[in-house]
CSV table of C-alpha atoms in Angstrom, one decimal:
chain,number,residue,atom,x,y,z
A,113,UNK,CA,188.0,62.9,19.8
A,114,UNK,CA,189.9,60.2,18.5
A,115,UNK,CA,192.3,59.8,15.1
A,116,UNK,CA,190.6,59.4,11.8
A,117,UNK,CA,191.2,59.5,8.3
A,118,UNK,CA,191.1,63.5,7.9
A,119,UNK,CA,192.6,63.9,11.4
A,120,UNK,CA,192.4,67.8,13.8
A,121,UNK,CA,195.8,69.6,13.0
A,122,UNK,CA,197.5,72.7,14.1
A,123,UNK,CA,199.0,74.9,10.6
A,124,UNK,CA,199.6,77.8,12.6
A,125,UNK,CA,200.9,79.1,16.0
A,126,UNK,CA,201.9,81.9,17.9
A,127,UNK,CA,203.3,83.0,21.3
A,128,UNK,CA,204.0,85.7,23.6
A,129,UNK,CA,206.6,84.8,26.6
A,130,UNK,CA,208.4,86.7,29.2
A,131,UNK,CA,211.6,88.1,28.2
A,132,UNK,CA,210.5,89.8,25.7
A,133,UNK,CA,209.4,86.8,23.4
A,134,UNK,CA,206.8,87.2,20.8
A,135,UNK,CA,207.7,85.4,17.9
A,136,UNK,CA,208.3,81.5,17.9
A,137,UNK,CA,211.9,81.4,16.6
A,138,UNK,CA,213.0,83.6,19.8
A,139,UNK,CA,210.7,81.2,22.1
A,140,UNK,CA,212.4,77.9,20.6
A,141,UNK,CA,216.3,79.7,21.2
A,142,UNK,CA,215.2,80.1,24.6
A,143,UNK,CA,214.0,76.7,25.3
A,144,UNK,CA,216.8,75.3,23.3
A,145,UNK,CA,219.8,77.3,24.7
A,146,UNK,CA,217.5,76.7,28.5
A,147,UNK,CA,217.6,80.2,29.3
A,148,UNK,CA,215.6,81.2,32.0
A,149,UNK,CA,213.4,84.3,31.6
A,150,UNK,CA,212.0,85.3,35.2
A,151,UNK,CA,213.0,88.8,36.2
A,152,UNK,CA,211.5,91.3,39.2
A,153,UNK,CA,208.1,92.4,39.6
A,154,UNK,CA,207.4,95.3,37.4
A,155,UNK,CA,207.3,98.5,38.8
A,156,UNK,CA,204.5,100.3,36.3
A,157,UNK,CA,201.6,98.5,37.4
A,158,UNK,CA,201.2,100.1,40.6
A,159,UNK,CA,201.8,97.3,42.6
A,160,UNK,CA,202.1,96.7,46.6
A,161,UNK,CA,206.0,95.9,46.4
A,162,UNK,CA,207.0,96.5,49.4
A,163,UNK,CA,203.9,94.8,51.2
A,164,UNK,CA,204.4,91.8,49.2
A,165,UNK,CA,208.5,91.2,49.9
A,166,UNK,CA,207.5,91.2,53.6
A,167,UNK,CA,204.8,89.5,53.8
A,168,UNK,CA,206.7,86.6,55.5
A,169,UNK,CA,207.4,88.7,58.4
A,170,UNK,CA,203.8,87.5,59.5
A,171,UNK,CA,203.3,84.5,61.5
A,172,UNK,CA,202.1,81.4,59.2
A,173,UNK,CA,202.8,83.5,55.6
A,174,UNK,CA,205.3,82.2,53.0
A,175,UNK,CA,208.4,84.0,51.5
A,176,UNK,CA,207.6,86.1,48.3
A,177,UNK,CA,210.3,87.0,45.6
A,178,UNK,CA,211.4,89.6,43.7
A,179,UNK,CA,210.8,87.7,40.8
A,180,UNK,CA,208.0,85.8,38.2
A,181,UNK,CA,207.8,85.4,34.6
A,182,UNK,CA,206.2,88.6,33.7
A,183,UNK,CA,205.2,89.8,29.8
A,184,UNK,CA,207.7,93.0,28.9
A,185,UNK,CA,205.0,94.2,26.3
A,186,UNK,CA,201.8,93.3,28.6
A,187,UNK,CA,201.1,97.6,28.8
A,188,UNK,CA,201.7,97.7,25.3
A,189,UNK,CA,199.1,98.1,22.6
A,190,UNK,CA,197.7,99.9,19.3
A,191,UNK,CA,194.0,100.5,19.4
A,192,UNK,CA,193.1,102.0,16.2
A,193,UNK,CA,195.2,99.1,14.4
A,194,UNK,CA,192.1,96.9,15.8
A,195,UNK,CA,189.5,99.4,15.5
A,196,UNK,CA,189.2,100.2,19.1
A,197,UNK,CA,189.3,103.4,20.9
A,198,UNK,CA,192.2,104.5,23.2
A,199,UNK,CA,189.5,105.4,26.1
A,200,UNK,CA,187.9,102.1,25.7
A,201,UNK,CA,191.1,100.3,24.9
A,202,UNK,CA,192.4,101.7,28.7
A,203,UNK,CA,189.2,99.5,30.2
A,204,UNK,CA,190.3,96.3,28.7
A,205,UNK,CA,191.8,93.6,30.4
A,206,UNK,CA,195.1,93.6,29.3
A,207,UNK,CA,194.4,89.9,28.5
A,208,UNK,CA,192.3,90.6,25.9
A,209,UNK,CA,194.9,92.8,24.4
A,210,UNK,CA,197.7,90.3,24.2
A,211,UNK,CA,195.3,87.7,23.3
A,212,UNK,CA,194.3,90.1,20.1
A,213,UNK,CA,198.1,90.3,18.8
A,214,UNK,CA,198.6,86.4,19.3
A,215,UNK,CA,195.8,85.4,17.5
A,216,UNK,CA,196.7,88.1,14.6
A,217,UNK,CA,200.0,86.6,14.8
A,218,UNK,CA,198.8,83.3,14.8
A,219,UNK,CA,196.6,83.6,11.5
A,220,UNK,CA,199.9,85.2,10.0
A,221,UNK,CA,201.8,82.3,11.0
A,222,UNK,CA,199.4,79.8,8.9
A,223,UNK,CA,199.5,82.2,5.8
A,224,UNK,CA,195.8,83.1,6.7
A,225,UNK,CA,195.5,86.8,6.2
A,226,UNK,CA,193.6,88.3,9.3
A,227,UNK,CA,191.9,91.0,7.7
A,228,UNK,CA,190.2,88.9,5.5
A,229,UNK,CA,188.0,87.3,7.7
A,230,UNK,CA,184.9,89.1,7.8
A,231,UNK,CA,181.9,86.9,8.1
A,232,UNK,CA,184.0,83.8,8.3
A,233,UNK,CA,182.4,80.8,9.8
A,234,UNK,CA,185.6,80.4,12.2
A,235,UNK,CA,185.6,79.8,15.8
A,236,UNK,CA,187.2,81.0,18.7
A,237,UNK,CA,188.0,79.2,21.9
A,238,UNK,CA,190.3,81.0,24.4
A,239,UNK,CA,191.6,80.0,28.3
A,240,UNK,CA,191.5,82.4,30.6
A,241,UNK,CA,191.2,83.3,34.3
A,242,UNK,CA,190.0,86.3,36.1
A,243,UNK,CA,193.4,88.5,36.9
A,244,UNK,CA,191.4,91.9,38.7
A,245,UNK,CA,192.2,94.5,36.2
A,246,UNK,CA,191.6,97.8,37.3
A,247,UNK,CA,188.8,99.2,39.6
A,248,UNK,CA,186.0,97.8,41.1
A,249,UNK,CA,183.5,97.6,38.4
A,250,UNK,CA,181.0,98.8,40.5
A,251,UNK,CA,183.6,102.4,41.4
A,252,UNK,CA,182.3,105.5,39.3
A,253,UNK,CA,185.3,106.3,37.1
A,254,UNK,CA,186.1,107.7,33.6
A,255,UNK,CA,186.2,104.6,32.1
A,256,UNK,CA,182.4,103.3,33.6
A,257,UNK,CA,180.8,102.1,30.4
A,258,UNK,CA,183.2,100.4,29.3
A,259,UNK,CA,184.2,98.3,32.4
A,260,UNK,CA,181.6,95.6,31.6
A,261,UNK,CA,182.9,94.6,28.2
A,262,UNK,CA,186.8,95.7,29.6
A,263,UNK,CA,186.8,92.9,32.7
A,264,UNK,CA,184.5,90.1,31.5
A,265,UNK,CA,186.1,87.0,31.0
A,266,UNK,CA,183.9,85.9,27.9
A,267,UNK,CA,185.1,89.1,25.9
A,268,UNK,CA,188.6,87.4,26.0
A,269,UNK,CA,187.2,85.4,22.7
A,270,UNK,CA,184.6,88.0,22.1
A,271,UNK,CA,187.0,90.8,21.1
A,272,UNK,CA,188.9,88.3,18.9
A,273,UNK,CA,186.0,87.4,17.3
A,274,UNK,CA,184.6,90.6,16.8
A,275,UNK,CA,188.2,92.3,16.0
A,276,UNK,CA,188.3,89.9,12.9
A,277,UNK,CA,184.7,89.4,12.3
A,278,UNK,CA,184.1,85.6,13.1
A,279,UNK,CA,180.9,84.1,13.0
A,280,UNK,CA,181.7,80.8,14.4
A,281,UNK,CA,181.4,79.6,18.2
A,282,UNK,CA,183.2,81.7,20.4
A,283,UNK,CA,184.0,81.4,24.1
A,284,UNK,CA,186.0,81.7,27.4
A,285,UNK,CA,186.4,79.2,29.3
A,286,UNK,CA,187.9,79.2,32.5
A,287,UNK,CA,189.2,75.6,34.6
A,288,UNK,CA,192.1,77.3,36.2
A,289,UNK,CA,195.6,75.9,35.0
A,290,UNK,CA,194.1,73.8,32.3
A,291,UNK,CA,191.8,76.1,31.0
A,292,UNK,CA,194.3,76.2,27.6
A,293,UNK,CA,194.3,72.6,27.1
A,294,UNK,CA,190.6,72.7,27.7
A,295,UNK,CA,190.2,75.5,25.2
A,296,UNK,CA,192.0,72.8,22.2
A,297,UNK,CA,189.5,70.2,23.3
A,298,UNK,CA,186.2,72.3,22.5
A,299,UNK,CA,187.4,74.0,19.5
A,300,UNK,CA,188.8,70.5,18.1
A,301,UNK,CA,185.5,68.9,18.9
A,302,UNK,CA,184.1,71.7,17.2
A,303,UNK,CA,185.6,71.7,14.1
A,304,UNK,CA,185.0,67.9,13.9
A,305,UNK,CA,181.4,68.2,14.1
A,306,UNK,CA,181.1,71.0,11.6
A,307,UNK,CA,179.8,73.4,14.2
A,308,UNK,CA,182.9,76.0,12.5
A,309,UNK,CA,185.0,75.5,9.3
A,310,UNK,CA,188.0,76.0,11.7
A,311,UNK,CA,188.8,77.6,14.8
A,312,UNK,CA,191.6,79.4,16.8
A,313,UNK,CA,192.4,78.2,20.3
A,314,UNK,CA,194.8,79.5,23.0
A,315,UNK,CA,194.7,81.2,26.2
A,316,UNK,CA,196.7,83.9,27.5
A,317,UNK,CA,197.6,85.0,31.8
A,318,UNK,CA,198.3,88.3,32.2
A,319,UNK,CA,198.4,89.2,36.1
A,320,UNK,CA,196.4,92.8,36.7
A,321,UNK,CA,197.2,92.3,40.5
A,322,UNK,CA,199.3,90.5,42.9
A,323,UNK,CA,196.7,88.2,44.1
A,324,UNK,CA,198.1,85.4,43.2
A,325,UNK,CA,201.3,85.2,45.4
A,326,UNK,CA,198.9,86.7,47.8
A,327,UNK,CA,197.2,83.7,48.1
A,328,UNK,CA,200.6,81.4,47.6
A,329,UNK,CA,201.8,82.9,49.9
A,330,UNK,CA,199.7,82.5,52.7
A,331,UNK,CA,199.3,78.6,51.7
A,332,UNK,CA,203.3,78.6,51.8
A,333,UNK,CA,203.0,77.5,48.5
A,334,UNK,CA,205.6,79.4,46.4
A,335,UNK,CA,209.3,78.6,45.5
A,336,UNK,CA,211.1,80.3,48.7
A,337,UNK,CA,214.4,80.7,46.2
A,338,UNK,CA,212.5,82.9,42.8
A,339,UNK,CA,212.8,79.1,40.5
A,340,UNK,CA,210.1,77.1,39.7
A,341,UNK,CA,211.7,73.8,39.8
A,342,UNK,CA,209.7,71.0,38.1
A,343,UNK,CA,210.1,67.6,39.5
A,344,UNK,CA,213.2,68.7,41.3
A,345,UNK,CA,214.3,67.1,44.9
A,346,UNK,CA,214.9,70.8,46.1
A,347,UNK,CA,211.6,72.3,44.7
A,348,UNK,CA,209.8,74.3,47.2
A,349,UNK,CA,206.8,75.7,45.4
A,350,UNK,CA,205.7,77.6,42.5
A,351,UNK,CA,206.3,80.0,41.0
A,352,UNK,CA,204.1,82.8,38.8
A,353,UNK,CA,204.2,83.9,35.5
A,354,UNK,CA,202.7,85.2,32.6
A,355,UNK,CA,202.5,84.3,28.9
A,356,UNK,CA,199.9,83.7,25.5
A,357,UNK,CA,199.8,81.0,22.9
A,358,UNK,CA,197.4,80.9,20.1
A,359,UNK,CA,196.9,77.7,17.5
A,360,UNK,CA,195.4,77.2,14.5
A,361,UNK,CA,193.1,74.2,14.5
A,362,UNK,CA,191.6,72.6,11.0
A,363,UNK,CA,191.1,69.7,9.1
A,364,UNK,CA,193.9,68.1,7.5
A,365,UNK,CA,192.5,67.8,4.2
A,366,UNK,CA,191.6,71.4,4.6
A,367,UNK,CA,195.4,72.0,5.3
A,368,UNK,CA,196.7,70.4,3.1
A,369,UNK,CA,194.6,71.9,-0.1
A,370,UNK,CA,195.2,75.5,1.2
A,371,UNK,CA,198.9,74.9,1.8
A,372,UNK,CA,198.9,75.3,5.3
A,373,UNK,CA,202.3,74.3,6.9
A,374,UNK,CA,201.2,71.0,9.6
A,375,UNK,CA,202.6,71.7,12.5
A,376,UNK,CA,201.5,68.2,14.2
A,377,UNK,CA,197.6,66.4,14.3
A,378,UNK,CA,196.0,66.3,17.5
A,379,UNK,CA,195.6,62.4,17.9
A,380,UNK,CA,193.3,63.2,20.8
A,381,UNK,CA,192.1,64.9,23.7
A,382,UNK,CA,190.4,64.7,26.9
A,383,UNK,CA,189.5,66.6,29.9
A,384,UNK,CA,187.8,64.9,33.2
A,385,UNK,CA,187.5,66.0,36.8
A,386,UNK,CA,188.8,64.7,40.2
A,387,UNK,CA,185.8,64.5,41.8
A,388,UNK,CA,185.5,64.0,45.7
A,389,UNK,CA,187.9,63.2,48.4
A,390,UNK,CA,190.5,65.0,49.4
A,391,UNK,CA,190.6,69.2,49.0
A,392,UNK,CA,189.3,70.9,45.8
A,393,UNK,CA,193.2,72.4,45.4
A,394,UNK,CA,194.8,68.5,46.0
A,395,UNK,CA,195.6,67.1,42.8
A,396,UNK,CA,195.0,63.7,42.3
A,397,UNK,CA,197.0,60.7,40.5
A,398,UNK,CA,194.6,58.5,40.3
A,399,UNK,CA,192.1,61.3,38.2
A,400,UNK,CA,195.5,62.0,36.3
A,401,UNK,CA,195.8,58.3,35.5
A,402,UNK,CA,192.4,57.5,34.1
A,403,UNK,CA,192.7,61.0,31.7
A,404,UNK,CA,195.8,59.8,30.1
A,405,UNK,CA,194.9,56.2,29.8
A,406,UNK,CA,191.5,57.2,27.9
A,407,UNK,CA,193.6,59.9,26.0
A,408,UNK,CA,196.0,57.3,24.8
A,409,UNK,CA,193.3,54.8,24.2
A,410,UNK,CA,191.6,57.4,21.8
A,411,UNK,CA,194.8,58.7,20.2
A,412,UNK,CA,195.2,54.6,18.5
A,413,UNK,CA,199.1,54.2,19.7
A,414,UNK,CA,200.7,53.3,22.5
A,415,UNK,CA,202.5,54.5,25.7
A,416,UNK,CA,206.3,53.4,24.3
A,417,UNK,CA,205.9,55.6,21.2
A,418,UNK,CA,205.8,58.7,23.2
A,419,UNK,CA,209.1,60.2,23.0
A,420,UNK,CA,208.8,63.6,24.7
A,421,UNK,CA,206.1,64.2,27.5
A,422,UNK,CA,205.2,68.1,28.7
A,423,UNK,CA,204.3,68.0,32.0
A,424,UNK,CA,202.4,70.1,34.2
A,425,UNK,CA,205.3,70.3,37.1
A,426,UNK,CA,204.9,73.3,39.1
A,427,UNK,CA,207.4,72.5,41.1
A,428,UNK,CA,205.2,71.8,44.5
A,429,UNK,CA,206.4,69.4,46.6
A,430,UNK,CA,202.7,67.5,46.8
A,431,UNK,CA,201.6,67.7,43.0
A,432,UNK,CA,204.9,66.9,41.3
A,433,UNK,CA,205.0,63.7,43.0
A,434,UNK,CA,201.6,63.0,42.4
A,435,UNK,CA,201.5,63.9,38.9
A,436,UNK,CA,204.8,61.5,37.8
A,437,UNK,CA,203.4,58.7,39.9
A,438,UNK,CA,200.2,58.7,37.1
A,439,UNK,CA,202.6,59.8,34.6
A,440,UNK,CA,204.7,56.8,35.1
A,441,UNK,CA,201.5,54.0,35.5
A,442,UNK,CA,201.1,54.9,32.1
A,443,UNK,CA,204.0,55.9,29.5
A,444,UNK,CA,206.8,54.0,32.6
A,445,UNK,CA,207.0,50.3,32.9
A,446,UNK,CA,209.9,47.9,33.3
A,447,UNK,CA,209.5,45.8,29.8
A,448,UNK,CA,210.8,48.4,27.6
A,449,UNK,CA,213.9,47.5,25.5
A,450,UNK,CA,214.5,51.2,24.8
A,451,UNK,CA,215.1,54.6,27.0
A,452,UNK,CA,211.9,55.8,27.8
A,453,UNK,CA,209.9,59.3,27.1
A,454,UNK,CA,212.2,62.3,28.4
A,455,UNK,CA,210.4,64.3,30.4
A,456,UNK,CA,210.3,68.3,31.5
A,457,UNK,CA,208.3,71.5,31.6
A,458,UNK,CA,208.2,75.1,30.2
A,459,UNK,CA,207.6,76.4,33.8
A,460,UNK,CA,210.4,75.8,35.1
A,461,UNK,CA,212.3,78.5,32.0
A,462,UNK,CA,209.2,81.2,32.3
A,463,UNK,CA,207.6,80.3,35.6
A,464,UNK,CA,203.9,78.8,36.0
A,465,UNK,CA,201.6,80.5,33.4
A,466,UNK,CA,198.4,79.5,34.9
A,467,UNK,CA,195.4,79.3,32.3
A,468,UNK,CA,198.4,79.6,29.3
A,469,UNK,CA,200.9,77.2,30.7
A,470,UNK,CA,199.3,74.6,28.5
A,471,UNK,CA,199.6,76.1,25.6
A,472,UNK,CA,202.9,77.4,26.2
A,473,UNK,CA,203.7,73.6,26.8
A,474,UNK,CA,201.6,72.5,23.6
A,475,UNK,CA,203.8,75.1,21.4
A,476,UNK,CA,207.1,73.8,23.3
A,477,UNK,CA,206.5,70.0,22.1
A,478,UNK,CA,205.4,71.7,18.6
A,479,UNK,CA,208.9,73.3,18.1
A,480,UNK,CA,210.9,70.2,19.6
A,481,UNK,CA,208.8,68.2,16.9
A,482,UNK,CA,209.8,70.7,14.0
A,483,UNK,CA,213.4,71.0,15.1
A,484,UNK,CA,214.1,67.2,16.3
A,485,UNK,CA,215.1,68.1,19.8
A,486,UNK,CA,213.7,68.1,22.9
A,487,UNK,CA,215.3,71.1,25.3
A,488,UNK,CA,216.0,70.4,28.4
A,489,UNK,CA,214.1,71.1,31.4
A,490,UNK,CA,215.7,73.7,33.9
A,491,UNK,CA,216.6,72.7,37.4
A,492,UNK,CA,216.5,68.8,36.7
A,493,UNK,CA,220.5,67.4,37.4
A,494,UNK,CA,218.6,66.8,41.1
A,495,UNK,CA,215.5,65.3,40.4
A,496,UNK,CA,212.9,64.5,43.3
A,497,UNK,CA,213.8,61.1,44.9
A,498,UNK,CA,209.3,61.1,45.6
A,499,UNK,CA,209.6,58.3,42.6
A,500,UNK,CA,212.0,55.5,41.3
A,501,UNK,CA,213.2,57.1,38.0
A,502,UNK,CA,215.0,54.0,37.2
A,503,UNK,CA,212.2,51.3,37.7
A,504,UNK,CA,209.7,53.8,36.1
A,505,UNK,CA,211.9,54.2,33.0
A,506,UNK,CA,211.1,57.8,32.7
A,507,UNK,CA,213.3,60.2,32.6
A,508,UNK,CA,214.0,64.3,33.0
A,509,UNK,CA,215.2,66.1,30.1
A,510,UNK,CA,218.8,67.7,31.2
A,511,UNK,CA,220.1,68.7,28.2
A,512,UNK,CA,218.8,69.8,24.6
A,513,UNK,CA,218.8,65.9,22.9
A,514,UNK,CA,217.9,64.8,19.3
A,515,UNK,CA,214.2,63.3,19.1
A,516,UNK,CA,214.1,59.8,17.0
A,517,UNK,CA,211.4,59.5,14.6
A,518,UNK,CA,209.1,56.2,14.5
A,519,UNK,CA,208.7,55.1,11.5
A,520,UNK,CA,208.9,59.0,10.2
A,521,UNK,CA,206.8,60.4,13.2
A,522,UNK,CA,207.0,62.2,16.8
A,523,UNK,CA,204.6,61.5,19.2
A,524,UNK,CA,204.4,63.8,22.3
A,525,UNK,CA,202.4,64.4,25.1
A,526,UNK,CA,201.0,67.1,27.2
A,527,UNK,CA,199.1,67.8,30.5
A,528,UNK,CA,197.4,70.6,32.2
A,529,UNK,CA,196.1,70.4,35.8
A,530,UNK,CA,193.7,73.0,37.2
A,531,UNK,CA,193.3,74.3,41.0
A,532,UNK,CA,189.3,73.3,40.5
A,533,UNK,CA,190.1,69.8,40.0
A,534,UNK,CA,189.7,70.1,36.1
A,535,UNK,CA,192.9,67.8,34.1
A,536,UNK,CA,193.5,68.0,30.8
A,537,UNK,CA,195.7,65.5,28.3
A,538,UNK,CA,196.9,65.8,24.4
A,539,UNK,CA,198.7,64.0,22.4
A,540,UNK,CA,200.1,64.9,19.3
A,541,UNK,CA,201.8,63.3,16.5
A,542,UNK,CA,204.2,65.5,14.2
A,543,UNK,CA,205.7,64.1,10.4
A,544,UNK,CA,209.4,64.2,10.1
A,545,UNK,CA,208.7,65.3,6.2
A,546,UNK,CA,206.7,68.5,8.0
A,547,UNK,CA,210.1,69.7,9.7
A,548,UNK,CA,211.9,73.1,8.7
A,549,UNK,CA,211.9,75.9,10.2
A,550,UNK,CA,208.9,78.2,11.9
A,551,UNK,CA,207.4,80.8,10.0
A,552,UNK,CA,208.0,84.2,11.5
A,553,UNK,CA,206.2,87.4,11.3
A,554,UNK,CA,207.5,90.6,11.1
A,555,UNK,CA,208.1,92.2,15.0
A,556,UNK,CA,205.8,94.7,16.1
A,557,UNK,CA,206.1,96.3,19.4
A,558,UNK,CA,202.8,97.4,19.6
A,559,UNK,CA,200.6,94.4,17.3
């Protein structure tokens, strides 16, 4: 996908964050005033507390927290607004259910009314891992009938599709942490060759067990502390969270004749694999390198005019390092006259977001873009001594700092990594004379 004359842009957006975030003027104050939003595991989802805070006490298993980036409203949800029954709506994935309400929100956000969509030749392209919601599929229980459409991953799209009556492509996909990024590239190359009008595109996490720390936790892989601290010298490992972005993806022309606010046009996209070698979980730079060189080679600028870059950062002490030492081969460098790209992540305010940390970054570098700032990345007054900051040129963002224009335009970048080996790279460029502020729907608790 590369930049043309009638170039892919976002003209809507909408999130879902822990602490209670679901609209994109809360999500910006909380990135701008870097406020961090983890808080305890809840209590109403009937999970193993008490096994979990001492699993440690076993020879060769990590320390788990009290703590994560968990949605407030996740158990929260109107069925008959979205023609759905309150039996079958108890059977669905909780993910599909927050990823409903986003993408309403979303369509809102763009001036597109969502219940006018019937028929539309629109499609839908959503991220998304499997979180084990609820029983065993296979257990006879009340809800057996509806458990196939309730836990599979494909109905993730599928009910927003269906909810709103879209015609167009529609699909899951699933590459671990970059399935969200991943999600932008197919429905962008989708709308570019005419397969849909336009498309929505997103992802959403929303944890139905504890596996996850589980499984960090015997790999001693999570922060031992309750802070995910990207690219930080006293980082210790990850930590979880939850969260749900949803875009709106069209033609600019398109955009532009409907009066759709621009948010920023995707310059490009690309998505490769590491391929073998070392583990299937080991990140590699090199892979990381050759996806951001090919991304910047089809976006048509260069490395210096990237001013802000999300990265992936989840705060491990083996990918961090690997991830800034292909981050800095490509937008670092020693000939630059100027300060170079400021650097930071989302997860280290809400915690690691799995297959919606993408987006959640994607919608970060969208604000920063429409407000002229870039916040600050938590965590980062002691950043990891694993690279030469100074040489490099990059650098971590510590405080909320204005973001200069060139020649009336922000470029940023962002990066998704998954556990399967699957990387993923945007970048995005976003007019000054497009800035004022986010459009914001009306709250609903329950929507």
């Amino acid at each position: 996908m590369t930049h043309t004359a009638d170039p892919i842009v976002i003209s809507g957006m909408a999130v879902e964050a822990p602490g209670g975030i679901d609209t994109l003027a809360e999500f910006w104050s909380a990135l701008a005033d870097a406020r961090e939003l983890i808080g305890p595991f809840p209590r109403n989802r009937e999970w193993p507390i008490d096994q979990l805070l001492s699993l440690h006490r076993t020879e060769g298993w990590g320390r788990v927290c009290d703590a994560g980036g968990f949605l407030s409203g996740a158990t929260e949800f109107d069925p008959p607004f979205f023609g759905i029954t309150p039996r079958e709506a108890v059977a669905m994935d909780p993910q599909q259910r927050v990823a409903l309400r986003v993408a309403w929100r979303a369509l809102e956000n763009a001036g597109i009314n969502p219940g006018a969509l019937d028929g539309a030749e629109v499609g839908c392209f959503m991220g998304a891992s499997i979180n084990e919601y609820g029983p065993a599929s296979s257990a006879v229980t009340e809800h057996t009938g509806y458990r196939v459409t309730g836990t599979a991953l494909g109905a993730i799209a599928g009910r927003i599709s269906h909810g709103l009556g879209l015609v167009g492509p529609s699909l899951t996909t699933d590459t671990a942490c970059a399935s969200s990024l991943t999600a932008l590239h197919l429905a962008a190359n989708a709308v570019r060759a005419g397969e849909c009008e336009w498309a929505l595109a997103g992802a959403v996490c929303v944890m139905g067990s504890p596996a996850a720390f589980v499984e960090f936790s015997k790999n001693n892989a999570l922060a031992t502390d309750g802070h995910c601290r990207s690219y930080a010298a006293d980082a210790t490992g990850t930590l979880w969270g939850e969260g749900a972005g949803v875009v709106v993806v069209e033609h600019e022309s398109r955009a532009r004749e409907l009066g759709h606010r621009i948010y920023g046009r995707l310059l490009a996209s690309r998505v490769n694999h590491n391929g073998k070698g070392a583990p299937i979980a080991v990140p590699s730079a090199s892979a990381q390198q050759r996806l951001i060189e090919k991304t910047l080679s089809a976006s048509g600028i260069r490395a210096d005019d990237i001013g802000m870059i999300e990265g992936h950062g989840t705060g491990t002490p083996v990918g961090d390092p690997l991830e800034l030492a292909a981050l800095a081969r490509v937008y670092g460098g020693t000939d630059r006259e100027t300060e170079g790209p400021l650097l930071g992540s989302v997860k280290s305010n809400m915690g690691h977001a799995q297959a919606a940390s993408g987006i959640l970054g994607l919608i970060k570098v969208l604000l920063s873009g429409v407000n002229g700032q870039i916040p600050a990345s938590l965590y980062a007054d002691r950043p990891t001594t694993e690279i030469d900051w100074y040489t490099t040129n990059l650098r971590l963002a510590t405080e909320l700092e204005p973001w200069a224009a060139i020649d009336g335009v922000r470029y940023g970048a962002v990066s998704s990594f998954g556990v399967a080996g699957t990387n993923a790279h945007a970048i995005v460029a976003m007019p000054v004379l497009e800035d004022h502020q986010p459009r914001t729907t009306p709250r609903r608790s329950d929507v």
